[in-house]
Coordinates of C-alpha atoms in Angstrom, one line a residue:
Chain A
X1 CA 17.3 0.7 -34.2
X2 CA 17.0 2.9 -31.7
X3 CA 18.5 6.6 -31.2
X4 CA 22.3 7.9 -32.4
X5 CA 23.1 10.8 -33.3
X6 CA 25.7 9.2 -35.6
X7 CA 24.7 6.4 -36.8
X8 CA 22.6 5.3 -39.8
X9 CA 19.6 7.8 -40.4
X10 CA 16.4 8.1 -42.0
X11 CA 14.3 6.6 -44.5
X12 CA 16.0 6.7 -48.1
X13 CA 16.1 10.1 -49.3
X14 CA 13.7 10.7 -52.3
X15 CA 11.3 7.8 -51.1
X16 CA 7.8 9.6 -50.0
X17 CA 6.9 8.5 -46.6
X18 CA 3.8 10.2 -46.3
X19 CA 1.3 10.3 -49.6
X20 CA -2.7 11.6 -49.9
X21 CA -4.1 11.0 -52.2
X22 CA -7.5 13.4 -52.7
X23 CA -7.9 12.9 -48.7
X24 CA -11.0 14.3 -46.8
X25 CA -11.7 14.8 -43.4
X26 CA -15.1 15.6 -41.6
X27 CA -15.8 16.1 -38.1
X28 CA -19.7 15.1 -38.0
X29 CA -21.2 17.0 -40.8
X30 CA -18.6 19.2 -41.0
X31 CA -15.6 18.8 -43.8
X32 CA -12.7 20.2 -42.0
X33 CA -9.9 18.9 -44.7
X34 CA -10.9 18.5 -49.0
X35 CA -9.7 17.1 -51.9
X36 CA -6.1 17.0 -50.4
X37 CA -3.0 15.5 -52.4
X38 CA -0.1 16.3 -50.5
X39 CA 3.5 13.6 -50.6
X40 CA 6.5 14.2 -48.4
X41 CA 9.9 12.4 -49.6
X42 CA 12.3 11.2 -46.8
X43 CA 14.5 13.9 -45.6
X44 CA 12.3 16.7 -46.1
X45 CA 11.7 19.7 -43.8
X46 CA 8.2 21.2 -43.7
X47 CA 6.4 23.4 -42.2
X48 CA 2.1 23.4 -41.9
X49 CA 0.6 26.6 -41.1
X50 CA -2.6 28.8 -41.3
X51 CA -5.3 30.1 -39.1
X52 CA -6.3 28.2 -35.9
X53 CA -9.3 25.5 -36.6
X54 CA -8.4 25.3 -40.3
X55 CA -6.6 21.9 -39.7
X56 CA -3.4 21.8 -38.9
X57 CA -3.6 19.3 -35.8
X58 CA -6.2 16.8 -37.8
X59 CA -3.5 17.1 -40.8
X60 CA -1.2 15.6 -38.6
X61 CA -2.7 13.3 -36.6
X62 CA -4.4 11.7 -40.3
X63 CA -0.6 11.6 -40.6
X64 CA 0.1 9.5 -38.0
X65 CA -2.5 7.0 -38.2
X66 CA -4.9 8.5 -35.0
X67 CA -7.3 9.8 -37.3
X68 CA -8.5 8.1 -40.3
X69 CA -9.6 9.7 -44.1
X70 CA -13.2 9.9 -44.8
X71 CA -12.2 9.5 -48.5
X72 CA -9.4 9.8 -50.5
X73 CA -6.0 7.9 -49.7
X74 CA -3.2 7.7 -47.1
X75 CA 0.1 5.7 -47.1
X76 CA 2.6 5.9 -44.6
X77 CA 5.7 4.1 -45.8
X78 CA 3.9 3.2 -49.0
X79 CA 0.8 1.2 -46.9
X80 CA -2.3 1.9 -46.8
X81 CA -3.3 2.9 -43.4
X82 CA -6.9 1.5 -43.4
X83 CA -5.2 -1.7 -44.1
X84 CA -3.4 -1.6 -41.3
X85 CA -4.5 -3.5 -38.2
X86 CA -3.8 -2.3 -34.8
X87 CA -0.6 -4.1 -33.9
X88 CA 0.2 -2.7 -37.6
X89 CA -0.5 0.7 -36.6
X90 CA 1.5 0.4 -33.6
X91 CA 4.6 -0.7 -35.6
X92 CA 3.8 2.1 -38.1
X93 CA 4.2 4.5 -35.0
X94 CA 7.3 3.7 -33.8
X95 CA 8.8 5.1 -37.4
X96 CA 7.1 8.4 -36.3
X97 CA 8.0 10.9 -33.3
X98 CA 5.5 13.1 -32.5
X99 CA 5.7 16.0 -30.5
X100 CA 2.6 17.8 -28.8
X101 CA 2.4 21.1 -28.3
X102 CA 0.7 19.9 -24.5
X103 CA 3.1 16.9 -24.7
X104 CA 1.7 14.4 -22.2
X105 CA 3.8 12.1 -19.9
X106 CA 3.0 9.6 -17.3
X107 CA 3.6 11.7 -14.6
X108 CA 4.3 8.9 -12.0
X109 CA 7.6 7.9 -13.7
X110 CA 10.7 10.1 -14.1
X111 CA 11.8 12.4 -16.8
X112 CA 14.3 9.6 -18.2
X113 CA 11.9 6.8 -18.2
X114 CA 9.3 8.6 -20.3
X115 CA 11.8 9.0 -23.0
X116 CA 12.9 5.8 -23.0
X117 CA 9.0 4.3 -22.9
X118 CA 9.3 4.2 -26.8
X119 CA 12.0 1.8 -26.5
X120 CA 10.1 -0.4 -23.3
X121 CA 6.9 -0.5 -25.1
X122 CA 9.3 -1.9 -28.2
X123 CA 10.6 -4.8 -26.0
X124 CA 14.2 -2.9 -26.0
X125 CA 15.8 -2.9 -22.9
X126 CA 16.5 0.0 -21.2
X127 CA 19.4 -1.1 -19.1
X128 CA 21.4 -1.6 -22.4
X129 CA 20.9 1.3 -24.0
X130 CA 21.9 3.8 -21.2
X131 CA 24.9 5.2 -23.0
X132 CA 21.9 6.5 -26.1
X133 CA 19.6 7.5 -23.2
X134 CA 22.3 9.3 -21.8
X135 CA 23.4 11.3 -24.7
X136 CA 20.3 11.9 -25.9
X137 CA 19.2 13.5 -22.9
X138 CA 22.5 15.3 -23.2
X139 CA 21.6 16.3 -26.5
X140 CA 18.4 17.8 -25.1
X141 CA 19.8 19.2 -22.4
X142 CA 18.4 17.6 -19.8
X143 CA 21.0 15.2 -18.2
X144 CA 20.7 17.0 -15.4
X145 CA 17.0 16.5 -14.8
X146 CA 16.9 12.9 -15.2
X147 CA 15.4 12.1 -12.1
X148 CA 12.8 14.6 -12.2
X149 CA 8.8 14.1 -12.7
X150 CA 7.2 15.3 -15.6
X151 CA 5.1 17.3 -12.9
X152 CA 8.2 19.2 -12.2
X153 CA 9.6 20.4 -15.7
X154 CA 9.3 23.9 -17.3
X155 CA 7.2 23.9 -20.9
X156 CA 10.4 24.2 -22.6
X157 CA 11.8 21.2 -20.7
X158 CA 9.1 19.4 -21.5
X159 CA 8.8 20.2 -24.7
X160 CA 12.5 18.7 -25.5
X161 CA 11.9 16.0 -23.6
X162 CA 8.8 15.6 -25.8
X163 CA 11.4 15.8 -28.7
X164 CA 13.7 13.1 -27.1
X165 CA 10.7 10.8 -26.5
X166 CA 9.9 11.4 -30.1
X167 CA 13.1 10.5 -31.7
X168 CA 14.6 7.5 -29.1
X169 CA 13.3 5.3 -31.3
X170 CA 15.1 6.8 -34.7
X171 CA 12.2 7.3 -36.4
X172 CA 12.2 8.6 -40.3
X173 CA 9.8 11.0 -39.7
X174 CA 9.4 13.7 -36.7
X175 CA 5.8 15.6 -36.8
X176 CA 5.7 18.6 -34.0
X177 CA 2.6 20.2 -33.5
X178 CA 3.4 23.6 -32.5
X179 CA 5.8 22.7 -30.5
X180 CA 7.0 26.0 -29.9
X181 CA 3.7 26.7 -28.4
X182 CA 3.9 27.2 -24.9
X183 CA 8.2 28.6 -24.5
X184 CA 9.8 31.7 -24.9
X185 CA 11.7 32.7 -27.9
X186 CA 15.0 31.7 -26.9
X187 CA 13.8 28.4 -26.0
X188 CA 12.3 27.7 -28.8
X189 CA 15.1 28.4 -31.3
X190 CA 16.9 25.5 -29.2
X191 CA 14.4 23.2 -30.1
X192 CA 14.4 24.3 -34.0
X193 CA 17.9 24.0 -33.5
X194 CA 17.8 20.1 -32.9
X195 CA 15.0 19.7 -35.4
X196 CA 17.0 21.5 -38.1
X197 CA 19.8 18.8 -36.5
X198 CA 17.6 15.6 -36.9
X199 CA 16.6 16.8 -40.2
X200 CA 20.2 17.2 -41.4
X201 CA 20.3 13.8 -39.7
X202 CA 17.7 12.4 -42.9
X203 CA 14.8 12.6 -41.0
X204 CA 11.6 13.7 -42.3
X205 CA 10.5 16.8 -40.2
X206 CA 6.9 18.1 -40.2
X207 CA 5.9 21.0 -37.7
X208 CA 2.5 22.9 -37.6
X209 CA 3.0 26.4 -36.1
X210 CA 1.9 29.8 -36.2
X211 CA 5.6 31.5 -35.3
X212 CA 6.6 33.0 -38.8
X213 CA 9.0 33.7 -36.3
X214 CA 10.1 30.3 -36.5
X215 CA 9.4 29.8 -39.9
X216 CA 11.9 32.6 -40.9
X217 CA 14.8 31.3 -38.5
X218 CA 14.7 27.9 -39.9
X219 CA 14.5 29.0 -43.7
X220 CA 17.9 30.8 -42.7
X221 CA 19.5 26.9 -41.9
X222 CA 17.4 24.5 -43.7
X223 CA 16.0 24.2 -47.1
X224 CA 11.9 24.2 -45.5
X225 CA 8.9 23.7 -48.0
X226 CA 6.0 26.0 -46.2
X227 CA 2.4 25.0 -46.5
X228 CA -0.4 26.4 -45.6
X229 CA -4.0 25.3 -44.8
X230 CA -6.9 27.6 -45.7
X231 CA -10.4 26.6 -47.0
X232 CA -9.6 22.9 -46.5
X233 CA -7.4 22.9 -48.6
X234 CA -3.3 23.3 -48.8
X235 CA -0.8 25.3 -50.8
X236 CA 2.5 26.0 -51.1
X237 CA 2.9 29.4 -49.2
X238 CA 4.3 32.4 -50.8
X239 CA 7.9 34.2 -50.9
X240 CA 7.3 36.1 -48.4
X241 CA 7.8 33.8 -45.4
Chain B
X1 CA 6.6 -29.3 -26.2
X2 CA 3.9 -27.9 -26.0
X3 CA 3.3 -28.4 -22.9
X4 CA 6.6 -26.6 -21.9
X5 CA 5.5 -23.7 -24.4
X6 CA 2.1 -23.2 -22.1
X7 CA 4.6 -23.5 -18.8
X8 CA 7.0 -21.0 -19.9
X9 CA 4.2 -18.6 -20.9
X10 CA 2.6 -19.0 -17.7
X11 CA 5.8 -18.5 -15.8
X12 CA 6.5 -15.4 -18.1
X13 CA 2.6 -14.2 -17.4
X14 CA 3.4 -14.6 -13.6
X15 CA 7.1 -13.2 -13.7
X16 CA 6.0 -10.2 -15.8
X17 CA 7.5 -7.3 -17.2
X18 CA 9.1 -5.3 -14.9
X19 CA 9.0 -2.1 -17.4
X20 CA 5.6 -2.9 -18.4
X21 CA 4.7 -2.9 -15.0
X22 CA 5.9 0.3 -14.0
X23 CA 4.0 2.3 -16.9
X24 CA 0.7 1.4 -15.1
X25 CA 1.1 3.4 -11.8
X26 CA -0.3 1.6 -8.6
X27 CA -4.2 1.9 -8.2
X28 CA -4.5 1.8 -4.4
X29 CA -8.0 1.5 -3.8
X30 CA -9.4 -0.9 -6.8
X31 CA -6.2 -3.0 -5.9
X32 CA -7.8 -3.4 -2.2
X33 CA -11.2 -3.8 -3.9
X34 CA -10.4 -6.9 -6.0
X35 CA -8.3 -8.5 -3.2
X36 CA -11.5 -8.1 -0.8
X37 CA -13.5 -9.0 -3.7
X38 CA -11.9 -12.4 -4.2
X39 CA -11.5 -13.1 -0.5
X40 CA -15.0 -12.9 0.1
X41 CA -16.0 -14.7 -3.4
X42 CA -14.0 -17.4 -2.5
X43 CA -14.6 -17.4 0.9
X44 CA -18.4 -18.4 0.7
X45 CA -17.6 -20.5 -2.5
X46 CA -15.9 -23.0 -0.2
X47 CA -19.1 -23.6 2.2
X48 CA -21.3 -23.5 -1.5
X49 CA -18.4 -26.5 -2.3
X50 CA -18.5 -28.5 1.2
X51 CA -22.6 -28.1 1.4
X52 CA -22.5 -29.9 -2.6
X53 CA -19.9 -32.3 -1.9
X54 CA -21.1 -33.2 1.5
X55 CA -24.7 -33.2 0.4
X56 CA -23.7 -35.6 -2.9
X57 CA -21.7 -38.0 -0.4
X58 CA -24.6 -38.5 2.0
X59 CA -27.3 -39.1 -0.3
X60 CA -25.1 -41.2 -2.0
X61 CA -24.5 -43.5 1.0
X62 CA -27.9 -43.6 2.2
X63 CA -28.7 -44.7 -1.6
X64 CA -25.6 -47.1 -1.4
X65 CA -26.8 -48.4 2.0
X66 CA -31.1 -48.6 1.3
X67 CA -30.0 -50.4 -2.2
X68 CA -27.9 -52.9 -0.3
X69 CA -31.1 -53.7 1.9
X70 CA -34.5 -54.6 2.1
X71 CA -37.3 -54.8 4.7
X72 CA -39.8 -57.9 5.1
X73 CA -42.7 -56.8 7.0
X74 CA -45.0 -59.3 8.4
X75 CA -48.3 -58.5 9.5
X76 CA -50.2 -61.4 11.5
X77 CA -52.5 -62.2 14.3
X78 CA -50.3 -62.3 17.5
X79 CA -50.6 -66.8 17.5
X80 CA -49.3 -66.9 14.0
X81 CA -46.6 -64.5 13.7
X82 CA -44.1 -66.7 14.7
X83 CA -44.5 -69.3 12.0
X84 CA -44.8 -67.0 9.4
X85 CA -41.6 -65.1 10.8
X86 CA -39.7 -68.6 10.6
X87 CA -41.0 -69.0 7.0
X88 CA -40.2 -65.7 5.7
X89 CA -36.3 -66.5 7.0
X90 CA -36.8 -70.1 5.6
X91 CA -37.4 -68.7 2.0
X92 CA -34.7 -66.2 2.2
X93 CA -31.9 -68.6 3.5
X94 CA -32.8 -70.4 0.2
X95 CA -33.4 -66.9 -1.5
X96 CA -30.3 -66.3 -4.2
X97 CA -28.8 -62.8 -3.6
X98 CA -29.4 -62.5 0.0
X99 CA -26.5 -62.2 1.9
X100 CA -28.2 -62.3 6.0
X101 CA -31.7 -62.1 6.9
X102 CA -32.4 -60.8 10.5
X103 CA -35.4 -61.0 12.8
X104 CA -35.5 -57.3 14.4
X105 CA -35.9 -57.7 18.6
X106 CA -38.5 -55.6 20.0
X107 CA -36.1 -53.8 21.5
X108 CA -35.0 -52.6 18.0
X109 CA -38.6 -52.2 17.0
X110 CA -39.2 -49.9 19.8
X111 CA -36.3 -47.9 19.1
X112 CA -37.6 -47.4 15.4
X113 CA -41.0 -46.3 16.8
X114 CA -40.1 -44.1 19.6
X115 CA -39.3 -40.8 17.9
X116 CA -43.3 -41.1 16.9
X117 CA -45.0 -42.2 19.6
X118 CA -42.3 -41.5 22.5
X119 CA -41.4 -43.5 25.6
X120 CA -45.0 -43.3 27.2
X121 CA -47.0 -45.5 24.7
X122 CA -47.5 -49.3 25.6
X123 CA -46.2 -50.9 22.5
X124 CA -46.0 -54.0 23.8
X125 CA -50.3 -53.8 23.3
X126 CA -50.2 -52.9 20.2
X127 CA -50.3 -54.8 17.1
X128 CA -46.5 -54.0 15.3
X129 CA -45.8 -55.8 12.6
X130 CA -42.6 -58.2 12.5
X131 CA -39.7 -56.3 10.7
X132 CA -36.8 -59.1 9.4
X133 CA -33.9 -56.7 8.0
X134 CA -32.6 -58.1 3.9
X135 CA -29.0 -57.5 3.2
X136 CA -28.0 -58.3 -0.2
X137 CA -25.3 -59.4 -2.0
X138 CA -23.7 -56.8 -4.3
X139 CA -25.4 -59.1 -7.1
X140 CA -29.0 -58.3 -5.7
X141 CA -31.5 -59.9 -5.7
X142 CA -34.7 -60.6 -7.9
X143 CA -37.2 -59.0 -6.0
X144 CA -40.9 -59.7 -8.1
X145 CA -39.3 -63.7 -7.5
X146 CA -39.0 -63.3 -4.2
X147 CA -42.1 -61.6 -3.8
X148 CA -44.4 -63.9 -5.7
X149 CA -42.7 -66.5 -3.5
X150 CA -43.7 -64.5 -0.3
X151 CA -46.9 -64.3 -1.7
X152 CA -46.9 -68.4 -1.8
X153 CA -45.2 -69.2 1.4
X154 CA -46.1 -66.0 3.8
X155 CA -49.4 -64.7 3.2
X156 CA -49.1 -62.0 5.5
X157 CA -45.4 -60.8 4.3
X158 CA -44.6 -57.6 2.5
X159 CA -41.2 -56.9 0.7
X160 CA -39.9 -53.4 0.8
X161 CA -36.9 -53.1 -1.5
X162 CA -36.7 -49.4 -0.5
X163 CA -37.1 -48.6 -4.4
X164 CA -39.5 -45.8 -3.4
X165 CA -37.5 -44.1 -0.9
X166 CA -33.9 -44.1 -3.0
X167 CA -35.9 -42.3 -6.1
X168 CA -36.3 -39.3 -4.1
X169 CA -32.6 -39.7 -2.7
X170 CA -31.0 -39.5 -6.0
X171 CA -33.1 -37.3 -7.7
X172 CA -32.2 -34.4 -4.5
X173 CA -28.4 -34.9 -4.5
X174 CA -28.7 -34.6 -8.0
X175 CA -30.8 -31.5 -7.8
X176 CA -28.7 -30.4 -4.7
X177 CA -25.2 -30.7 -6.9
X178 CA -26.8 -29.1 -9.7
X179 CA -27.5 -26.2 -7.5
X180 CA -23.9 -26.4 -5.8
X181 CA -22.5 -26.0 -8.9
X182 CA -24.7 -22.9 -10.0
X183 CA -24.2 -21.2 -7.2
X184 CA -20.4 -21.7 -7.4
X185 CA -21.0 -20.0 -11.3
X186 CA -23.3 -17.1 -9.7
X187 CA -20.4 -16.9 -7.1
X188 CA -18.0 -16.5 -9.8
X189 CA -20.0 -14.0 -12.4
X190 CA -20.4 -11.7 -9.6
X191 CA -16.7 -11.9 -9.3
X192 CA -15.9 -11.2 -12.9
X193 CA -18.7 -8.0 -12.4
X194 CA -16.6 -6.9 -9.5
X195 CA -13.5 -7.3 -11.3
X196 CA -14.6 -5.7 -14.9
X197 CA -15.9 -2.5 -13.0
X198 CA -12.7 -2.5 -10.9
X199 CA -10.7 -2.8 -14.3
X200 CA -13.1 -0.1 -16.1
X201 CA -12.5 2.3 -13.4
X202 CA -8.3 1.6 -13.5
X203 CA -8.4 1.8 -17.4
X204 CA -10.6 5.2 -16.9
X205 CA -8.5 6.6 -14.2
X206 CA -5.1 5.4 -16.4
X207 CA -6.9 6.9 -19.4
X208 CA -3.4 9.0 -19.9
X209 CA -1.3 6.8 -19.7
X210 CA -2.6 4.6 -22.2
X211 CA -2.6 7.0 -24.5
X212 CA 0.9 7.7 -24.2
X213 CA 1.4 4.6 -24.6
X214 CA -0.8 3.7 -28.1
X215 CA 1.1 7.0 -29.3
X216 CA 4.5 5.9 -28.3
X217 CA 4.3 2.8 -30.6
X218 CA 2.6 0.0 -27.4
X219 CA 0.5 -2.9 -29.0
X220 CA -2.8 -3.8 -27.3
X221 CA -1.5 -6.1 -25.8
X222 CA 1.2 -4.9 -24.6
X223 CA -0.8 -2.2 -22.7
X224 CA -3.4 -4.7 -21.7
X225 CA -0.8 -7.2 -20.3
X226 CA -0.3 -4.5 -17.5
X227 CA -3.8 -4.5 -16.1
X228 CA -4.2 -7.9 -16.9
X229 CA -1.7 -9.2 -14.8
X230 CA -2.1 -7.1 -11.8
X231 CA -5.7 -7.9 -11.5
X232 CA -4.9 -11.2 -12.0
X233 CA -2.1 -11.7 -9.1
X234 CA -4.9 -9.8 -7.0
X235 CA -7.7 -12.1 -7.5
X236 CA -5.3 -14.9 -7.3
X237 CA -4.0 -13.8 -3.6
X238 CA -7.4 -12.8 -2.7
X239 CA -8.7 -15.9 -3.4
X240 CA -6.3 -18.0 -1.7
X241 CA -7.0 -15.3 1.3
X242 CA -10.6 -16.1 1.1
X243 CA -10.0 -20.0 0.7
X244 CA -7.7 -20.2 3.7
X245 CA -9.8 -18.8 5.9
X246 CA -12.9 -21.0 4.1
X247 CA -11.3 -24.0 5.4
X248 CA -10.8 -22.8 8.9
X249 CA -14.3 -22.0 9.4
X250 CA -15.0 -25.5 8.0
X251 CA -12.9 -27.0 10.7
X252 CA -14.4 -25.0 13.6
X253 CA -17.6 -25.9 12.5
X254 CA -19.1 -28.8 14.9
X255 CA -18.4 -32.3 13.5
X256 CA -21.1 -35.1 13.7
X257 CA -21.6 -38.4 13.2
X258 CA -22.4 -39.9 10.0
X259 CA -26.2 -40.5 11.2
X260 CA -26.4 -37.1 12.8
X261 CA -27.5 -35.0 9.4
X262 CA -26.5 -33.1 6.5
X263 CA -25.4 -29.2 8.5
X264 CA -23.2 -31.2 11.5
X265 CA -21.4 -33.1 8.9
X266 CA -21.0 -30.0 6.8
X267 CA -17.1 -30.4 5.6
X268 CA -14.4 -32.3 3.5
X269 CA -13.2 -35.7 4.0
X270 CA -9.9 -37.3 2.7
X271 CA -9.3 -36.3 -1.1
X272 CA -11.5 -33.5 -1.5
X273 CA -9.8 -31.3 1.1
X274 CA -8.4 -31.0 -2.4
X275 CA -11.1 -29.3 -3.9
X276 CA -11.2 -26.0 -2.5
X277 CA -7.3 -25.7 -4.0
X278 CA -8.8 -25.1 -6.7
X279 CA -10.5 -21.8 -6.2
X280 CA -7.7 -19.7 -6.7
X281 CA -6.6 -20.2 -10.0
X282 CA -10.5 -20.7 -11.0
X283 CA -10.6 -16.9 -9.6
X284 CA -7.2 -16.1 -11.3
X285 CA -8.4 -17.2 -14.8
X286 CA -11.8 -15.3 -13.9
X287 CA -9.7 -11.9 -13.2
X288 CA -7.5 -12.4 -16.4
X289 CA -11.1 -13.1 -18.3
X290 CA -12.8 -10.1 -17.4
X291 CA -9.7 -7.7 -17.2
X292 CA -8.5 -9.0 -20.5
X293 CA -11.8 -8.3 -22.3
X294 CA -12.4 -5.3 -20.1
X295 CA -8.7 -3.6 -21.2
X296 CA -9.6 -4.5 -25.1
X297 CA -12.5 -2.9 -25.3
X298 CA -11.2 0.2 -23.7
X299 CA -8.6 0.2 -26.3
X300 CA -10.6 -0.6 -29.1
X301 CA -12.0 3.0 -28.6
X302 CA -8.7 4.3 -29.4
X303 CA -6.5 4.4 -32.4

């Protein structure tokens, strides 16, 4: 299935898409992430912060299979991912956007063509769904810039074309790592703005950031769960964002 | 069936995938370096392929020819040598197996002797033996019968069956095929070298866009089908480059006679003009080898 903005959505609500299970994570000798149990049902909004190095990025890259556990458990749609071969893996991916906070494009192919490289790599073909492509770029606001190179695209342009590339597919789940990273304020309330939209949409939406900022215009519009990474491990943040 | 299965895939393989295709962008230089690569690969493999086949054919004629014939050598004083000449051709005409038997003029004799001893020696003083010339029948003959009856009739007669000079012949066309082949393989590892770097370096330099793609939701194969094919295609032209001009060199190369030596008869004759037609794909299937293995171990290191 690939993207519309009103057709069917999502995984079934309720259902956890992401589970750990007492996962751990080391870089070297180094234990980065501990002991962390952590499930996300289909349809939820989160968001991942704390300070910078304390995990956030490996959190969600162990979340979408780049990374693997060094103990403990992950499922992503209820399999194991260490089960998963490679062609698995790369099916498993194409249930998950993900956006980048230094989203990377192939820089030789127009703005349009990168977001539809989810569906090309798929086997879709592109020539039929031009109409999605098309309102999807809409959606992003980029119709306009169709024919531009990635080369030639502001941040925040980038960044929702990131979010286009990440969603053509119609995935359940939607991880942004601070995606918000590199734009100015007003830009990035657009782009919450369409998260907060595919989220109302049923998909899953996970974003790692620093912008309480952010955190505190999307509690306004969304019911958000806010977690927080400290000491390798994560809890539910306070009231107070 | 299946045959049709293996057809379409290749004709799919060939055809490609436009989209695929265009993820990958163009490589300029390693694309120049594989065509020249192949060229040159298959360039020299078709004078390796002549020099084999051309070397097998003539040892295998003069082995054809020396086993079809045998040589009757009669050493006598000067008043005798005539009988025993006429003896000798009186056992072989009753001799079963030998298809003609031929007294060699001096003339002949001469000419056999000349490219030793040259046009100044006076032969005609000195004591040559009488050479009678054995051609058999393609059932042979039996040689120890013939001898023992030599032996009886023709005391000063000596059979040459030519057994001595053919083991040589055939053991060096076998050795000289052996080592046609083998430098056809070495011709064709240093190809897949040339190619695997020139892949490495495009899978490096496309290190991006391979991610991309792996995050985007691309199989291996998928990604590798890219690189595989246009390596492929390029080897495949390259090699037919290389084999064309192979074969003109072969025919500008001076032709000789069948007596005239291995390096003037260096070439193709009738069918196996056909064989250097089949360098191309041999350095297609190389290039899809060594890009293939090349592109999954690359992505192996990913996730």
């Amino acid at each position: 299935m690939v993207w519309r903005k009103s057709g069917p959505q999502g995984a079934q609500r309720g259902v956890w898409v992401i589970e750990l299970n007492d996962v751990a994570y080391s870089y070297g000798d180094g234990e980065l992430l501990g002991e962390l149990s952590l499930t996300l049902p289909a349809g939820s909004f989160h968001f991942l912060t704390g300070p910078s190095g304390a995990g956030k990025t490996t959190l969600l890259k162990l979340c979408y299979g780049e990374l693997l556990p060094t103990a403990g458990h992950l499922r992503l749609f209820d399999q194991d991912v260490r089960s998963l071969d490679r062609d698995g893996l790369a099916e498993l991916r194409r249930r998950i956007g993900v956006v980048h906070q230094n989203c990377q494009f192939l820089d030789h192919l127009p703005i349009a063509d990168n977001i539809a490289l989810p569906l090309t790599v798929a086997g879709h073909s592109v020539a039929d769904e031009q109409q999605n492509l098309a309102e999807l770029m809409s959606w992003v606001g980029l119709r306009a810039r169709a024919a531009a190179l990635p080369p030639e695209l502001s941040g925040g342009e980038r960044q929702r074309a990131a979010l286009a590339r990440a969603v053509i597919m119609s995935p359940d789940v939607i991880l942004a790592d601070e995606p918000t990273g590199n734009i100015d304020w007003e830009m990035s309330q657009r782009l919450l703005q369409l998260l907060v939209e595919l989220n109302k949409m049923g998909k899953t939406v996970v974003i790692a950031t620093h912008d309480l900022g952010l955190i505190r215009a999307a509690k306004t519009q969304v019911q958000a769960r806010v977690l927080r990474i400290a000491n390798r491990r994560v809890q539910l943040a306070g009231a107070d964002l | 069936m299946r045959l049709r299965g293996n057809i379409h895939k290749i004709s799919g393989f060939i055809i490609g995938d436009a989209q695929a295709e265009r993820a990958v962008p163009p490589t300029g230089f390693t694309a120049r370096l594989v065509v020249f690569a192949a060229a040159v690969m298959a360039f020299l493999a078709v004078f390796v392929l002549a020099l084999s086949v051309s070397a097998g054919k003539l040892a295998e004629r003069w082995e054809a020819e020396l086993a079809q014939s045998a040589t009757i050598r009669i050493s006598a004083p000067r008043g005798q040598m005539q009988a025993q000449t006429e003896a000798a051709l009186a056992v072989l005409n009753t001799t079963p197996g030998v298809a003609a038997a031929r007294v060699l003029s001096d003339a002949e004799q001469r000419a056999l002797l000349e490219p030793w001893l040259g046009t100044e020696m006076p032969l005609a003083d000195l004591p040559i033996p009488q050479l009678i010339e054995v051609v058999q029948t393609p059932a042979g003959l039996d040689t120890e019968a013939l001898r023992l009856r030599l032996l009886g009739e023709v005391p000063g007669a000596v059979l040459d069956d030519h057994a001595r000079w053919r083991k040589p012949l055939a053991h060096a066309a076998a050795r000289l095929s052996a080592l046609g082949w083998l430098l056809i393989g070495l011709i064709f590892g240093v190809m897949a070298a040339m190619i695997t770097l020139a892949a490495n370096a495009a899978l490096a330099a496309n290190a991006t866009v391979i991610t991309v793609m792996r995050l985007v939701g691309a199989k291996d194969s998928y990604i590798a089908s890219a690189f595989v094919r246009r390596f492929t295609l390029r080897a495949l032209s390259g090699a037919a480059l290389g084999m064309c001009l192979g074969v003109i060199g072969l025919l500008f190369l001076p032709s000789g006679s069948a007596e005239s030596g291995l390096l003037s008869g260096l070439g193709f004759s009738g069918a196996s003009w056909l064989w250097p037609l089949g360098l191309p794909p041999l350095a297609g299937a190389v290039a899809f080898g060594a890009t293939q293995a090349a592109a999954r171990r690359t992505l192996k290191e990913l996730r």
